[in-house]
Short mmCIF file of C-alpha atoms in Angstrom, two decimals:
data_model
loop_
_atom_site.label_atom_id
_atom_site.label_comp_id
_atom_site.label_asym_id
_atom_site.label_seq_id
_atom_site.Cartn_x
_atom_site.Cartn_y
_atom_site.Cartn_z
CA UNK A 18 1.14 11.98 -5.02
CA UNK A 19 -1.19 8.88 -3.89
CA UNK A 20 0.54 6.40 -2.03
CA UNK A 21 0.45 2.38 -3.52
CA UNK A 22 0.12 -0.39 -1.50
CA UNK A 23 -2.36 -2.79 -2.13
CA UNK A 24 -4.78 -1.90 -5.47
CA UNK A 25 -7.75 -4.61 -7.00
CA UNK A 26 -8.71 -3.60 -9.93
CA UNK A 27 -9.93 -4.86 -13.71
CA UNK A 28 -7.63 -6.14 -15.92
CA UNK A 29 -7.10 -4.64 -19.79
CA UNK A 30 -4.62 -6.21 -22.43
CA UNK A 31 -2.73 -4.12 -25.05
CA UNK A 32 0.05 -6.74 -25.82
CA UNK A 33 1.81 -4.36 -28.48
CA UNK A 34 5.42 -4.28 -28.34
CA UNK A 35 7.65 -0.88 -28.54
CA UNK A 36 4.63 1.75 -27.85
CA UNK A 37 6.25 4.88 -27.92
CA UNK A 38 5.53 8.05 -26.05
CA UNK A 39 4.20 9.54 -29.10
CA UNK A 40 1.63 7.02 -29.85
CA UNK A 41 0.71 7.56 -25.96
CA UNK A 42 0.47 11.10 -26.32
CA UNK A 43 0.83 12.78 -29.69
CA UNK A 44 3.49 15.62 -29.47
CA UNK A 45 0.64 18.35 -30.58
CA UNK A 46 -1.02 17.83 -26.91
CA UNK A 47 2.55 18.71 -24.94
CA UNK A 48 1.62 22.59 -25.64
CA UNK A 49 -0.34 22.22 -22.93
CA UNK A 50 0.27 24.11 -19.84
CA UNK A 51 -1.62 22.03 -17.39
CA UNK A 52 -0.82 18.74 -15.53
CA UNK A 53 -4.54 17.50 -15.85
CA UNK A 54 -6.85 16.81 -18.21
CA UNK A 55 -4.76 14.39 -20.62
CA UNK A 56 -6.58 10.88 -19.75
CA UNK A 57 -8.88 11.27 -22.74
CA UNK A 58 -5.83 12.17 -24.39
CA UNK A 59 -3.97 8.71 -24.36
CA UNK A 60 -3.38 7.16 -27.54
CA UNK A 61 -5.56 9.74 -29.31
CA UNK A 62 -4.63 9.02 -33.14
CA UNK A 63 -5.44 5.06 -32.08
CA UNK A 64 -8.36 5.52 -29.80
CA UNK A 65 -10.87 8.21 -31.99
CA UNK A 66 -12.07 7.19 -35.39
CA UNK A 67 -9.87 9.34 -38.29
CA UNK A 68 -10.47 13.27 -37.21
CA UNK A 69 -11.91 12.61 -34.02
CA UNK A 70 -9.10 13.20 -31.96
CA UNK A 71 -9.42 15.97 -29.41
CA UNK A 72 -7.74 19.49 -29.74
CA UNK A 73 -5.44 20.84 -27.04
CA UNK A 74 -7.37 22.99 -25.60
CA UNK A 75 -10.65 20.87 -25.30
CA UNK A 76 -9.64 17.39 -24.23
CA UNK A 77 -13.30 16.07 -23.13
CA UNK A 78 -14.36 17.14 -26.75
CA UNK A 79 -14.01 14.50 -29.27
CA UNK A 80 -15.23 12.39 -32.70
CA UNK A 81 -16.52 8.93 -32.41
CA UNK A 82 -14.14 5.84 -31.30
CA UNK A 83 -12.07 3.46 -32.90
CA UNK A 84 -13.99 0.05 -33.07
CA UNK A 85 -10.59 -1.64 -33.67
CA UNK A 86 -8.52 -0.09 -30.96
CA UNK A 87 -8.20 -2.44 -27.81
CA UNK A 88 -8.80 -0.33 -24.86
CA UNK A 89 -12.41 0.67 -26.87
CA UNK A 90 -13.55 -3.43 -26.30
CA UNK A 91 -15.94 -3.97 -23.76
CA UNK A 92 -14.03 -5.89 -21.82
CA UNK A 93 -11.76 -3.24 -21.22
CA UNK A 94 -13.98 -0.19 -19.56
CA UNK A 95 -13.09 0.42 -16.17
CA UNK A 96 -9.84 -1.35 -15.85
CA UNK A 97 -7.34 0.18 -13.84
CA UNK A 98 -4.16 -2.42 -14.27
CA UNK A 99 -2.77 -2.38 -17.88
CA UNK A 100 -1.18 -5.74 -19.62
CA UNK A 101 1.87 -4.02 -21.95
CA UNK A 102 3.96 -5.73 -24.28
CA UNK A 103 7.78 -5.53 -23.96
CA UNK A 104 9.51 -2.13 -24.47
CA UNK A 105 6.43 0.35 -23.63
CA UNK A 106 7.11 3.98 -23.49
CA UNK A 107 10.74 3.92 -25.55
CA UNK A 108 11.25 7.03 -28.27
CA UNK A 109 11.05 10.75 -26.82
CA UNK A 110 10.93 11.61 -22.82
CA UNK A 111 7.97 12.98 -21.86
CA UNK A 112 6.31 13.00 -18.56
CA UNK A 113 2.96 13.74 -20.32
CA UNK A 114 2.64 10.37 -21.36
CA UNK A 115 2.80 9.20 -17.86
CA UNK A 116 0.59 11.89 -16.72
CA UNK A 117 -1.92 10.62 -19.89
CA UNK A 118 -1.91 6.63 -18.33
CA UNK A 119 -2.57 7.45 -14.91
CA UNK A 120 -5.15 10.09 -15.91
CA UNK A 121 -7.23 7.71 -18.00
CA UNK A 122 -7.48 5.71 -14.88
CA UNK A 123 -4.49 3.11 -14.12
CA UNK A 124 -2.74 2.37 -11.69
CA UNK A 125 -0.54 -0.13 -12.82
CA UNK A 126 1.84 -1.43 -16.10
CA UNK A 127 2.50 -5.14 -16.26
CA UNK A 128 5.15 -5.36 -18.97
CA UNK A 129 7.05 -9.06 -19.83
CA UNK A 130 10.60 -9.53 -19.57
CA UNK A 131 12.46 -7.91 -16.34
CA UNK A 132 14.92 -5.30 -17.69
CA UNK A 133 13.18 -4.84 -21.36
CA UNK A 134 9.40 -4.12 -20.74
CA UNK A 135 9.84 -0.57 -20.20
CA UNK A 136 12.05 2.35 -21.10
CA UNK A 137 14.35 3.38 -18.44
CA UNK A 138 13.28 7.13 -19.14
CA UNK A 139 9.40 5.98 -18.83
CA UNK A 140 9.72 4.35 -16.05
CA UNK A 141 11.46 6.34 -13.71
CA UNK A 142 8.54 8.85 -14.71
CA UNK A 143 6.42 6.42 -13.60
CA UNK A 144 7.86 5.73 -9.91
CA UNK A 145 7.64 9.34 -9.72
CA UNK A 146 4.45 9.83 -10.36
CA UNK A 147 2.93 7.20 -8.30
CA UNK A 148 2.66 4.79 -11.66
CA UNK A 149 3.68 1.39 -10.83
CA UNK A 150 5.30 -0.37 -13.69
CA UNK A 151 5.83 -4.17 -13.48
CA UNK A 152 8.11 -6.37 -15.47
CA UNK A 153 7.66 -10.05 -15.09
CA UNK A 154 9.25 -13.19 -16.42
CA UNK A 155 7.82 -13.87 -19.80
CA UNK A 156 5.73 -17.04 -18.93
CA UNK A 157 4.16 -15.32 -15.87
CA UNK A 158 3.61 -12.14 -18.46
CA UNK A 159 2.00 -14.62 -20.87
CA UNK A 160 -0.26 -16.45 -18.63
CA UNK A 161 -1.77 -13.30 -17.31
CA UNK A 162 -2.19 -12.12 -21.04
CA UNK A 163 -3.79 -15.41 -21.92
CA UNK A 164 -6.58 -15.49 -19.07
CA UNK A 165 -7.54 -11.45 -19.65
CA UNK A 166 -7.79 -12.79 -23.53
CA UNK A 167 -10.33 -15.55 -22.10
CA UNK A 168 -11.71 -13.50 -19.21
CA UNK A 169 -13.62 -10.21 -19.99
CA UNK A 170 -13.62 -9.64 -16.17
CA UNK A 171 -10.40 -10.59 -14.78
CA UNK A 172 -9.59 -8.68 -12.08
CA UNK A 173 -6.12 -8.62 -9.98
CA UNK A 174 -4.85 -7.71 -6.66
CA UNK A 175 -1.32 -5.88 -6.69
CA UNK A 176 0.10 -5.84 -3.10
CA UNK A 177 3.39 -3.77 -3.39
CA UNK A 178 4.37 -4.21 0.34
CA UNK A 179 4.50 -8.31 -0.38
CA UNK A 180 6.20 -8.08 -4.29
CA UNK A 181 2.89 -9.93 -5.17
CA UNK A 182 -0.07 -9.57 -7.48
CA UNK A 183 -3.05 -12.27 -7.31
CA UNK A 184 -5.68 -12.84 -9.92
CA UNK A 185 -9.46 -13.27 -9.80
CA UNK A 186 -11.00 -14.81 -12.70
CA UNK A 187 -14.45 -14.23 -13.38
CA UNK A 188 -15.12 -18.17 -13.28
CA UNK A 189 -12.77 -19.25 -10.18
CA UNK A 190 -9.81 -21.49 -10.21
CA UNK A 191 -7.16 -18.30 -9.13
CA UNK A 192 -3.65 -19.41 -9.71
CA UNK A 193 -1.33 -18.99 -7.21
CA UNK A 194 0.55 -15.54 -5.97
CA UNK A 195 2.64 -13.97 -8.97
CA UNK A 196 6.16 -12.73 -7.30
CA UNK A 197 7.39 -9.31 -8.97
CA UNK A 198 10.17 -7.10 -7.18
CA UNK A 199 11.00 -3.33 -7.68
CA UNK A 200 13.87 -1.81 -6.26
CA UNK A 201 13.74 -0.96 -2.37
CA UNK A 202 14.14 2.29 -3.30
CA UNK A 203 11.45 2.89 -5.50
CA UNK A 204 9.11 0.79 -3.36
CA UNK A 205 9.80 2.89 -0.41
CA UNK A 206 9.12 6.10 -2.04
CA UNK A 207 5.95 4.86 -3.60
CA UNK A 208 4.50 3.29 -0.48
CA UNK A 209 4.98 6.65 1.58
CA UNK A 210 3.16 8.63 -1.64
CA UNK A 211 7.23 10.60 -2.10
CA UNK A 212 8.94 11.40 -5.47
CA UNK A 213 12.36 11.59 -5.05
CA UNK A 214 12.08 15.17 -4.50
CA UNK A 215 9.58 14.34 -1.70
CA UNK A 216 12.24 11.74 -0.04
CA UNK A 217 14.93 14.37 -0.08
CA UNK A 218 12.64 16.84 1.54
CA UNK A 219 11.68 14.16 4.83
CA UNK A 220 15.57 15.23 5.70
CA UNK A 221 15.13 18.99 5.73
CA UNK A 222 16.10 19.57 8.91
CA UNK A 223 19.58 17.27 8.47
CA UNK A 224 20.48 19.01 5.83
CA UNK A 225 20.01 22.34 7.15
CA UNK A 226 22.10 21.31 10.17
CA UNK A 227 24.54 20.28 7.96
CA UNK A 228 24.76 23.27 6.01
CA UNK A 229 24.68 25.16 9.76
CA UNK A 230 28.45 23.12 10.83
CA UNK A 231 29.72 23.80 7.11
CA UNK A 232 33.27 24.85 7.39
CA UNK A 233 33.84 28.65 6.30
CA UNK A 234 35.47 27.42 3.55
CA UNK A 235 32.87 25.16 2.04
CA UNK A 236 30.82 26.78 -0.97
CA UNK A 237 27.14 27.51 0.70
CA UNK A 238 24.35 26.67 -1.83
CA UNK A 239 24.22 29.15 -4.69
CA UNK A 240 28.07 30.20 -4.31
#
């Protein structure tokens, strides 16, 4: 997967609370076989106009928008960093719905409230999938959601490797640096581009060595 470290990129609100992983991606689209293709998918029966929503099998083939749906505004084509209200992702575990985010372009979650804005399942998907999901204290979360309300073009800078993201509004007058923190862990893997399958496989050769001085009486792998 694509390695994060520093991303700029436009700034879209959807400041609903509790999205689940069906409203990201409908349960009809997880017959899929295929790992691409479901950005045009996410939030399907909120982002097409009644019947519009794609089939399975034909993603890129789909009814008019939604005029009321957020991410249809304006304002909001070509953002790549996602304002999120508090408890995004809860209900069913799906890595689709991941898959469906990053596919329709983002790179990042901003979420309020550290511990609460996403669900655990969700966002463990998301570190391992190169997704990075970012809960902040609520006024930081707010004033972020406030200025993209008032600025059409806000952009932001996310620097992982520094725990900070800076904002550019259209007009000037940038607040200061926004301090977030992920776990070492999960920054590590997602600054070297690694899942946690990906970590464990940097220490092939250890492992095989340790398998190699195994007592006799140890199980071997598959025993």
């Amino acid at each position: 997967m694509d390695a994060f470290t520093t991303h700029r990129g436009k700034v879209a609100l959807l400041d609903w609370s509790d999205v689940n992983t069906d409203l990201i991606i409908p349960a009809r689209y997880l017959k899929r076989v295929e790992r691409t293709g479901y950005g045009p998918l996410l939030f399907a029966d909120k982002r097409y106009a009644p019947g519009g929503a794609p089939e399975p099998d034909a993603p890129e083939q789909h009814g008019p928008l939604a005029d009321d749906f957020p991410l249809n505004r304006p304002e909001a084509e070509g953002a790549t960093i996602l304002v999120v209200g508090r408890n995004f992702g809860c209900g069913s575990s799906r890595e689709h719905a991941v898959w469906a985010v990053q596919q329709a372009g983002y790179r990042a979650l901003i979420a309020p409230i550290k511990g609460e804005g996403f669900a655990d399942i969700f966002e463990g998907n998301a570190y391992n999938n190169g997704l990075l999901p970012i809960e902040l204290p609520e006024a930081d979360w707010q004033a972020i959601a406030d200025l993209s309300r008032s600025d059409p073009d806000l952009a932001a800078t996310i620097d992982l490797k520094a725990g900070t993201i800076h904002l550019h509004p259209s007009q000037g007058g940038a607040p200061g640096a926004i301090p977030f923190d992920v776990s070492e862990g999960d920054r590590h893997r997602l600054l070297l581009g690694l899942d946690a399958i990906g970590e464990t496989l940097q220490h092939d050769n250890q492992i095989t060595s340790y398998e190699q001085q195994a007592p006799a009486w140890a199980a071997s792998p598959g025993a």
